[in-house]
GROMACS .gro file of C-alpha atoms in nm:
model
  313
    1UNK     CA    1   1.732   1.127   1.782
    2UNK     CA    2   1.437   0.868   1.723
    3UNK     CA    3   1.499   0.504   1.847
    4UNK     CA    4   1.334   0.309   1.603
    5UNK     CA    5   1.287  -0.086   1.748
    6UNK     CA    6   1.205  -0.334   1.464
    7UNK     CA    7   1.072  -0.653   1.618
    8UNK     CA    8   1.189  -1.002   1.415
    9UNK     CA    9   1.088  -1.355   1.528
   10UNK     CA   10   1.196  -1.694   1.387
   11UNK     CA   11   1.122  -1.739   1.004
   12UNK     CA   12   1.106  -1.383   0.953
   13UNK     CA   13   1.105  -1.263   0.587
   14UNK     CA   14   1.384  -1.030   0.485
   15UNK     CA   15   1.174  -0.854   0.240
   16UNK     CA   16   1.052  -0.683   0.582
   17UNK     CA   17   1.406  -0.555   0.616
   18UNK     CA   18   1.312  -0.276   0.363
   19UNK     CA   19   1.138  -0.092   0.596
   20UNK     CA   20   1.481  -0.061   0.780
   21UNK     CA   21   1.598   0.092   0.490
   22UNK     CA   22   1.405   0.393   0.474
   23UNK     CA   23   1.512   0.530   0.857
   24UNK     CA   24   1.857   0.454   0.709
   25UNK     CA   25   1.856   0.676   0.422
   26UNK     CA   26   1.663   0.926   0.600
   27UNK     CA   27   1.925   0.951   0.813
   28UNK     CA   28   2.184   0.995   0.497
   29UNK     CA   29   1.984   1.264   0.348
   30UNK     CA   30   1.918   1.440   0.660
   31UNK     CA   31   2.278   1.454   0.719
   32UNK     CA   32   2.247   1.336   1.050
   33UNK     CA   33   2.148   1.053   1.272
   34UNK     CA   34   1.786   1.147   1.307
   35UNK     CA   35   1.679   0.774   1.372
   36UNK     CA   36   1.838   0.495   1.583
   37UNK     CA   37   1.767   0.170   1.438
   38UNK     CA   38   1.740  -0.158   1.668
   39UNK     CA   39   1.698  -0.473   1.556
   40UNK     CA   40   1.449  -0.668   1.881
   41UNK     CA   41   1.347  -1.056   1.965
   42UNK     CA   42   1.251  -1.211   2.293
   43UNK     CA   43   1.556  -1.337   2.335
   44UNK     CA   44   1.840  -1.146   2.171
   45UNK     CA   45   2.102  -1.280   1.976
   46UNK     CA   46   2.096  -1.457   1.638
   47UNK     CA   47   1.758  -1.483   1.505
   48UNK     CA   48   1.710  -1.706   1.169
   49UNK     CA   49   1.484  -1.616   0.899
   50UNK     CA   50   1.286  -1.771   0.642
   51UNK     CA   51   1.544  -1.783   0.371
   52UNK     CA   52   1.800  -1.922   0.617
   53UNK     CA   53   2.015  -1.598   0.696
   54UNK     CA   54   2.021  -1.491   1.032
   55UNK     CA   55   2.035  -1.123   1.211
   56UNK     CA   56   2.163  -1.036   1.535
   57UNK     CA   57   1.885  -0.868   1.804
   58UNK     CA   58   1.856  -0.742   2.124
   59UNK     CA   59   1.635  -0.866   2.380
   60UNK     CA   60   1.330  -0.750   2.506
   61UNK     CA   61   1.424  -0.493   2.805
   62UNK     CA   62   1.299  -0.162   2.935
   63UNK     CA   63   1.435   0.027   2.700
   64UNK     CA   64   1.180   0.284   2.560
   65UNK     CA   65   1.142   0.328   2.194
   66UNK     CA   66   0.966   0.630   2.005
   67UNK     CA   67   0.879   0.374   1.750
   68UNK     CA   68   0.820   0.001   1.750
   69UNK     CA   69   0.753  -0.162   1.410
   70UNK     CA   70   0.649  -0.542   1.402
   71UNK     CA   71   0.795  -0.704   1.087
   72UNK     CA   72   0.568  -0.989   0.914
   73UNK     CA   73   0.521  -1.276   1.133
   74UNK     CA   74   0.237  -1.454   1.309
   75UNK     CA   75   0.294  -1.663   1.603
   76UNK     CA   76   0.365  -1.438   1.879
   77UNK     CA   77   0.514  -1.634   2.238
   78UNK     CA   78   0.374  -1.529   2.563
   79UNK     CA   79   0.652  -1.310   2.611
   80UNK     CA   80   0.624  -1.099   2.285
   81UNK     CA   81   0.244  -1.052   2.297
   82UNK     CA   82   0.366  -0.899   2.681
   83UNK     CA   83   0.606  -0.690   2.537
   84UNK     CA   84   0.367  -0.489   2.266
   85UNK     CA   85   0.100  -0.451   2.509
   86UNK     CA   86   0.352  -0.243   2.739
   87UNK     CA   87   0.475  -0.061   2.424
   88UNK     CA   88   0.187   0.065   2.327
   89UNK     CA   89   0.171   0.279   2.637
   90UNK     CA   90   0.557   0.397   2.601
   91UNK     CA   91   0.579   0.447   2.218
   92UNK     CA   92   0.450   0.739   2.011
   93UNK     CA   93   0.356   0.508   1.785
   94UNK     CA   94   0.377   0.095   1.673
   95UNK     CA   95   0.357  -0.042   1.350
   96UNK     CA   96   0.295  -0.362   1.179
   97UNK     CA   97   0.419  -0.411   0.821
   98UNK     CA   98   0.196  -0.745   0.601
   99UNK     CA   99   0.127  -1.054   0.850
  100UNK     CA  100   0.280  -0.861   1.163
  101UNK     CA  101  -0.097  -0.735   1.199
  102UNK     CA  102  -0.161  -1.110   1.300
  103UNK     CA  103   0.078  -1.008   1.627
  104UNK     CA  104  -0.082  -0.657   1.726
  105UNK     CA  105  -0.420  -0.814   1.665
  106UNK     CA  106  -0.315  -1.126   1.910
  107UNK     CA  107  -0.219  -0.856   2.178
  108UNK     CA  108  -0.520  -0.694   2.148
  109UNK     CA  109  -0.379  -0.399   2.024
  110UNK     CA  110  -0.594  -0.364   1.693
  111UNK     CA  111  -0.944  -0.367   1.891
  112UNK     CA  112  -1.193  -0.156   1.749
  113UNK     CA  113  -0.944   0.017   1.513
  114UNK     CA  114  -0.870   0.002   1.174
  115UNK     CA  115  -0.613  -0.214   1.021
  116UNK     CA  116  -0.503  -0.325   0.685
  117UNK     CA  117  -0.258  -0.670   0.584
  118UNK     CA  118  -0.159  -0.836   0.326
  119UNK     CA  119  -0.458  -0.865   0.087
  120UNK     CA  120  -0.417  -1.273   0.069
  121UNK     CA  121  -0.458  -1.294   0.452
  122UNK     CA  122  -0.721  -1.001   0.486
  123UNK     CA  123  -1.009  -1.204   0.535
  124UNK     CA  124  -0.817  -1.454   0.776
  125UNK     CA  125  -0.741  -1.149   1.005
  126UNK     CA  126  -1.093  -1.063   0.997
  127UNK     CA  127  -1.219  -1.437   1.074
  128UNK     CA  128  -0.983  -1.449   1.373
  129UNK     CA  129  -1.020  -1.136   1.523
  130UNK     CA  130  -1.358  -1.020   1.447
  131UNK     CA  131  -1.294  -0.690   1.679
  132UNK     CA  132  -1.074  -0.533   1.442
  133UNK     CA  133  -1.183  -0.343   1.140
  134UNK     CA  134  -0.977  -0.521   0.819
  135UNK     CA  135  -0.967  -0.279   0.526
  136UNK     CA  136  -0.818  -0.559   0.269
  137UNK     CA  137  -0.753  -0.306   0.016
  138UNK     CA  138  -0.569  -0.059   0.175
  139UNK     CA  139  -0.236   0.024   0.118
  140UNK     CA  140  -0.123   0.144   0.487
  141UNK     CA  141  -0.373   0.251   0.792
  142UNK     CA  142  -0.315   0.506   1.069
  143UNK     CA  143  -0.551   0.478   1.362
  144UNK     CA  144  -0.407   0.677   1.649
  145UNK     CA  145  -0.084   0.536   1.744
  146UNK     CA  146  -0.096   0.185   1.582
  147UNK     CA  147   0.013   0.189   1.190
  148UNK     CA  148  -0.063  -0.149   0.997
  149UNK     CA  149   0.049  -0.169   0.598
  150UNK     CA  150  -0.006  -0.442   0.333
  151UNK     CA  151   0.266  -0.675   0.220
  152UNK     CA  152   0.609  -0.685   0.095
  153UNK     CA  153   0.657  -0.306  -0.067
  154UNK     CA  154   0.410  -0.141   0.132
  155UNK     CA  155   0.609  -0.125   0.407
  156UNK     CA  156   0.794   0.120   0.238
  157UNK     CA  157   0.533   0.340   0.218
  158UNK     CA  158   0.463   0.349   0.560
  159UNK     CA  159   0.842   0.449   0.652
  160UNK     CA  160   0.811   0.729   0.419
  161UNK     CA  161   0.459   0.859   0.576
  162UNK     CA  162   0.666   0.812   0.879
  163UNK     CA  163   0.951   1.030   0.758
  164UNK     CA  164   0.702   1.261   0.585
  165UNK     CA  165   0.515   1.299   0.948
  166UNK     CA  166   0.873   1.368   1.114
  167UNK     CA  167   1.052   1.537   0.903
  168UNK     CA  168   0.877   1.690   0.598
  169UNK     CA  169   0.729   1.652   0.250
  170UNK     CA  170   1.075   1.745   0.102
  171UNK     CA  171   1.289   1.504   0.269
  172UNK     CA  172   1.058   1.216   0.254
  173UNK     CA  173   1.054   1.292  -0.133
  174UNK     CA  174   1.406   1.298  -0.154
  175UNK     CA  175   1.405   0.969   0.039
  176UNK     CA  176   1.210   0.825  -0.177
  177UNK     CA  177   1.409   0.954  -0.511
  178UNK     CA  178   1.693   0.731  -0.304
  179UNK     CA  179   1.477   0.451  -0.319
  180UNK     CA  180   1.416   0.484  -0.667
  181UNK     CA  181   1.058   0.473  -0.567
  182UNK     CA  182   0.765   0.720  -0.728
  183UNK     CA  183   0.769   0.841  -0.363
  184UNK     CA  184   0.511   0.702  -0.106
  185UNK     CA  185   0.159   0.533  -0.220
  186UNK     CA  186  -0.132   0.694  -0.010
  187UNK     CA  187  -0.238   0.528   0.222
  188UNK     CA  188  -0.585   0.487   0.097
  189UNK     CA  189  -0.468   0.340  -0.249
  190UNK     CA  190  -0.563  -0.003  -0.375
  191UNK     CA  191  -0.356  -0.318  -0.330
  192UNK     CA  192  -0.451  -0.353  -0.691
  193UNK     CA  193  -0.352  -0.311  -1.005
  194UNK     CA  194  -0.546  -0.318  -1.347
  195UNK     CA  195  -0.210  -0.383  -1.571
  196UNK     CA  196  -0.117  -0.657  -1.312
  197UNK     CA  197  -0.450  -0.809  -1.305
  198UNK     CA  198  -0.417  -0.796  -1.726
  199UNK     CA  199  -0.084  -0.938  -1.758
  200UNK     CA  200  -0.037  -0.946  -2.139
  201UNK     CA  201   0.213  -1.165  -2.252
  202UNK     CA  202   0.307  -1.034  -2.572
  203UNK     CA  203   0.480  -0.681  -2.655
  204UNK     CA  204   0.243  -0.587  -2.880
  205UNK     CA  205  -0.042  -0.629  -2.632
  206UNK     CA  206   0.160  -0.465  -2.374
  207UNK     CA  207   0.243  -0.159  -2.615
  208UNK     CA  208  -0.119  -0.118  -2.699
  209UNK     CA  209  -0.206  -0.091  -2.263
  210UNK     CA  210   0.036   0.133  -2.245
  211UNK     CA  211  -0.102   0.342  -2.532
  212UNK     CA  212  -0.401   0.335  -2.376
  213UNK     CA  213  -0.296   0.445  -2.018
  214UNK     CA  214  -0.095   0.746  -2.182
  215UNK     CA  215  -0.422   0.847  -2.359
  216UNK     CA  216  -0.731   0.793  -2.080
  217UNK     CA  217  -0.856   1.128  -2.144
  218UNK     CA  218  -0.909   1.052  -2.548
  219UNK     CA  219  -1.161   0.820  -2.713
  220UNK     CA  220  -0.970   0.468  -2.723
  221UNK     CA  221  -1.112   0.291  -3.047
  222UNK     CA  222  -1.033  -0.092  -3.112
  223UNK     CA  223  -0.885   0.081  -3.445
  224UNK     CA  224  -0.655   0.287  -3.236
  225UNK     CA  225  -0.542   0.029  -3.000
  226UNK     CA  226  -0.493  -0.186  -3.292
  227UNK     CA  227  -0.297   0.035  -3.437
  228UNK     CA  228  -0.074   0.124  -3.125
  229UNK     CA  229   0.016  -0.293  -3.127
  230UNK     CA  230   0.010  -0.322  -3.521
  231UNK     CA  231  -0.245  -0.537  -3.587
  232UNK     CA  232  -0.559  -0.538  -3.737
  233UNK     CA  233  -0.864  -0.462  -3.573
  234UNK     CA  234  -0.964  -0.773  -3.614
  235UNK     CA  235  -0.658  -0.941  -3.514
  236UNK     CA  236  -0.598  -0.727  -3.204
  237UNK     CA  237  -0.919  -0.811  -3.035
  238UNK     CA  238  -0.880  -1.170  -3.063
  239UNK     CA  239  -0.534  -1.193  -2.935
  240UNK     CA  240  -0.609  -0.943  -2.669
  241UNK     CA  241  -0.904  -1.132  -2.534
  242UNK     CA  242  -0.657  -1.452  -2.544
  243UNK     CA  243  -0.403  -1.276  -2.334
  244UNK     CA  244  -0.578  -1.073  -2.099
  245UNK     CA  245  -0.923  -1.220  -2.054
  246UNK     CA  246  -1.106  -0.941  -2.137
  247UNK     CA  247  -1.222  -0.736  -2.379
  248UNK     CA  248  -1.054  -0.431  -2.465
  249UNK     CA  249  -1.315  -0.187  -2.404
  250UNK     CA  250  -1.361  -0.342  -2.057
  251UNK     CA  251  -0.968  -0.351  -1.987
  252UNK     CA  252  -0.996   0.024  -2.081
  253UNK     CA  253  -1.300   0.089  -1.859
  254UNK     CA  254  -1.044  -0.107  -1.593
  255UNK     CA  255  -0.766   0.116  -1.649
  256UNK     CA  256  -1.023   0.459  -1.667
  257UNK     CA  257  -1.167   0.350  -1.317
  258UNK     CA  258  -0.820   0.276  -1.168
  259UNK     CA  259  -0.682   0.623  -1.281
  260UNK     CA  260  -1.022   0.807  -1.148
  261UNK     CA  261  -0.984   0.611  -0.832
  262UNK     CA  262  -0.622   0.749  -0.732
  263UNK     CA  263  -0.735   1.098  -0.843
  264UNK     CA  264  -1.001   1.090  -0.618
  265UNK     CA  265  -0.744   0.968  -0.328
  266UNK     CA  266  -0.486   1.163  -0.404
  267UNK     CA  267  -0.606   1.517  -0.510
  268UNK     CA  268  -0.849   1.776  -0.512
  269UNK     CA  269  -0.943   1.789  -0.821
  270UNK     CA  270  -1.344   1.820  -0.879
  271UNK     CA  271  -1.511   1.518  -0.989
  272UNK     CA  272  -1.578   1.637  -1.315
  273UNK     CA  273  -1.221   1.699  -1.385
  274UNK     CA  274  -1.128   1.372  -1.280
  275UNK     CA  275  -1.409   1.220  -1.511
  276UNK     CA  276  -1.269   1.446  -1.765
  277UNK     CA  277  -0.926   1.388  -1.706
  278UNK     CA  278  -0.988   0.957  -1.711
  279UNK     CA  279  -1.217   0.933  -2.006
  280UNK     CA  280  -1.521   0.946  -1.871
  281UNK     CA  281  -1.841   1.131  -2.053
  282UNK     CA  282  -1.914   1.302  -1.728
  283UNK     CA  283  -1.945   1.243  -1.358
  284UNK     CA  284  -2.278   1.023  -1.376
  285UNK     CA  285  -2.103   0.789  -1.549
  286UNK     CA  286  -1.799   0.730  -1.381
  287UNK     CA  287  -2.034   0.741  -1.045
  288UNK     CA  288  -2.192   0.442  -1.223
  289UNK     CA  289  -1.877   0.296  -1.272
  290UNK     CA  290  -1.738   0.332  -0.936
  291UNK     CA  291  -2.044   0.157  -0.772
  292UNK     CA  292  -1.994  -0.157  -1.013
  293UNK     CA  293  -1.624  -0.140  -0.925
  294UNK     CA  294  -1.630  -0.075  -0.578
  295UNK     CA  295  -1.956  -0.048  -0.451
  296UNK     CA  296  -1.937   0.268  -0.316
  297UNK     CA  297  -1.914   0.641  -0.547
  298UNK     CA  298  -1.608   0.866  -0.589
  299UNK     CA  299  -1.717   1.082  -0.290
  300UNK     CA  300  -1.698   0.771  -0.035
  301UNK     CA  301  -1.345   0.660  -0.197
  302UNK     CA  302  -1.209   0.969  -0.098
  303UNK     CA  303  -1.343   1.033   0.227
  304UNK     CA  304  -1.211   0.692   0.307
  305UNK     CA  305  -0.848   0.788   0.152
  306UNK     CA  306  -0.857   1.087   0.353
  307UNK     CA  307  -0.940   0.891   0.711
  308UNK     CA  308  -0.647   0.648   0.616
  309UNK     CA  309  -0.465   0.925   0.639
  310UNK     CA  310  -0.509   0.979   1.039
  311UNK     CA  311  -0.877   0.884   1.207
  312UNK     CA  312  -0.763   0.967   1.542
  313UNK     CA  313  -0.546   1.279   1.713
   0.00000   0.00000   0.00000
C-alpha cells in the first residue's frame, strides 16, 4: 500500500480536497486499499480552512510517505519549509496542486525545474522565484520527482496521471468515469478555453458555437451559423459580436486553433490530418495560425506536451 500525505495549512481551500478524492476511489475500484491517505500540518490536530470548516491532521513526524502532495497555500512557517526539504529526499515523489507551488518554490524545491500554478498567479511565481521555470499555461508538470498542477480542477488531473503511472490506463479511466470526469487533461493542455473566453449569453448564440465545434472540419459560413441560431445573417453577426466580442469568423478561427492545439498534444496524428480534421486549408496555414496564437508552430506545442509528460527519469 501507498501512503499518500496531503499537507493543509491555515485558510486552506477545500476545493484542494478533490485531489483526496481520486486515491479514494482508486482505492474503491481497485478493490483494495492501494493508497493510504493522511491528512498533515505542523502541528496536528484541527486545522481551519478558508470557508470556516476545519479537518483533523497529523503532525509533522518521521513518518515516510511514498507521496507528499502540498494543497494550495502560500505562507509556509519555518517548520513546514523544513519538513518538504527532508521529503523530497524520502518520497518517490511531491506534489503541489494551484498556489501550493508558492511552498515548494519557498523550499527551494522548484529550482531549475519546471513548474506550472494557477494561471492568475503564474507570473507572481515567476517574479518571486526567478530560478524556477513557470509554464503559466500548463495544465500539470512532471519534472523528476516534484509534480506542480494549475488550480482548482487540475488537481484532479494530476491524481489520475498519478493513478495512471501506478496502476494503469484502465483503472485510471475507470476512475475517472467515477468522477464523472472526461478522464485526465494532459498535462501539456491549455488552462484555456475558447468557449469560456466567448461566453455567449444567449441560447441561440450558444447553439450556433456549438454547431460550429461539432462541424470544425466543414466550411462554417455566417449563413450556416446563422442558421444553426435562427437568425438572419444579418442579425446573427450583430448579436454575436455584442455577446462575444468577436467576430464569428475569428471565434471560429479560435475554436479551429484550440481543437488543432489538443490534437497536436494529445495524438499522433500527422499535421495534415489535424489541419484537415480542424478546418484548416492545409498545414501552412494552421502553422500560420499557431504562431499568431501561440508564438510557437504545431511541432513545438507538441514536443512541449510530450516533455510535460516526464523531462526527467
Amino acid at each position: 500500500m501507498q501512503r499518500i500525505g496531503f499537507v493543509v495549512s491555515p485558510g486552506f481551500q477545500v476545493m484542494s480536497f478533490a485531489v483526496a478524492s481520486v486515491f479514494e476511489f482508486a482505492n474503491m475500484e481497485a478493490g483494495e486499499p492501494v493508497y493510504d491517505v493522511h491528512l498533515l500540518s505542523e502541528t496536528g490536530g484541527s486545522i481551519r480552512s478558508s470557508i470556516g470548516v476545519s479537518v483533523a491532521t497529523e503532525p509533522f513526524d518521521a513518518t515516510n510517505f511514498d507521496t507528499l502532495i502540498v494543497g494550495g497555500a502560500e505562507s509556509p512557517t519555518p517548520g513546514l519549509l523544513n519538513f518538504l526539504r527532508q521529503a523530497l529526499g524520502r518520497s518517490r515523489r511531491i506534489a503541489a496542486t494551484c498556489t501550493g507551488a508558492f511552498m515548494l518554490a519557498e523550499a527551494g524545491l522548484l529550482d531549475g525545474r519546471r513548474a506550472t500554478t494557477h494561471w492568475n498567479r503564474a507570473r507572481e511565481l515567476q517574479a518571486r522565484f526567478p530560478k524556477v521555470k513557470v509554464e503559466e499555461d500548463r495544465i500539470f508538470i512532471i519534472d523528476g520527482p516534484v509534480w506542480t498542477s494549475a488550480g482548482m480542477t487540475a488537481g484532479i488531473d494530476l491524481a489520475l496521471a498519478m493513478i495512471e503511472k501506478d496502476l494503469g490506463a484502465d483503472l485510471a479511466r475507470a476512475v475517472a468515469r467515477k468522477l464523472v470526469v472526461y478522464h485526465r487533461r494532459a498535462g501539456g493542455q491549455s488552462q484555456f478555453s475558447a468557449l469560456l473566453e466567448l461566453e455567449p449569453k444567449s441560447d441561440r448564440i450558444q447553439n450556433a458555437l456549438a454547431y460550429a465545434k461539432r462541424n470544425l472540419d466543414k466550411p462554417l459560413t455566417v449563413g450556416q451559423l446563422a442558421e444553426a441560431a435562427h437568425l438572419s445573417p444579418r442579425q446573427f453577426s450583430r448579436a454575436f459580436r455584442a455577446e462575444t466580442g468577436q467576430s464569428p469568423a475569428k471565434a471560429v478561427e479560435n475554436l479551429r486553433v484550440e481543437a488543432a492545439r489538443l490534437m497536436m498534444e494529445q495524438s499522433r496524428h500527422p499535421i495534415e490530418v489535424v489541419a484537415r480534421q480542424t478546418g484548416f486549408a492545409d498545414r501552412d496555414r494552421m502553422r500560420r495560425t499557431f504562431l499568431r496564437a501561440f508564438g510557437q508552430p504545431p511541432q513545438a506545442i507538441r514536443r512541449s506536451a510530450r516533455a510535460g509528460v516526464e523531462t526527467r527519469p
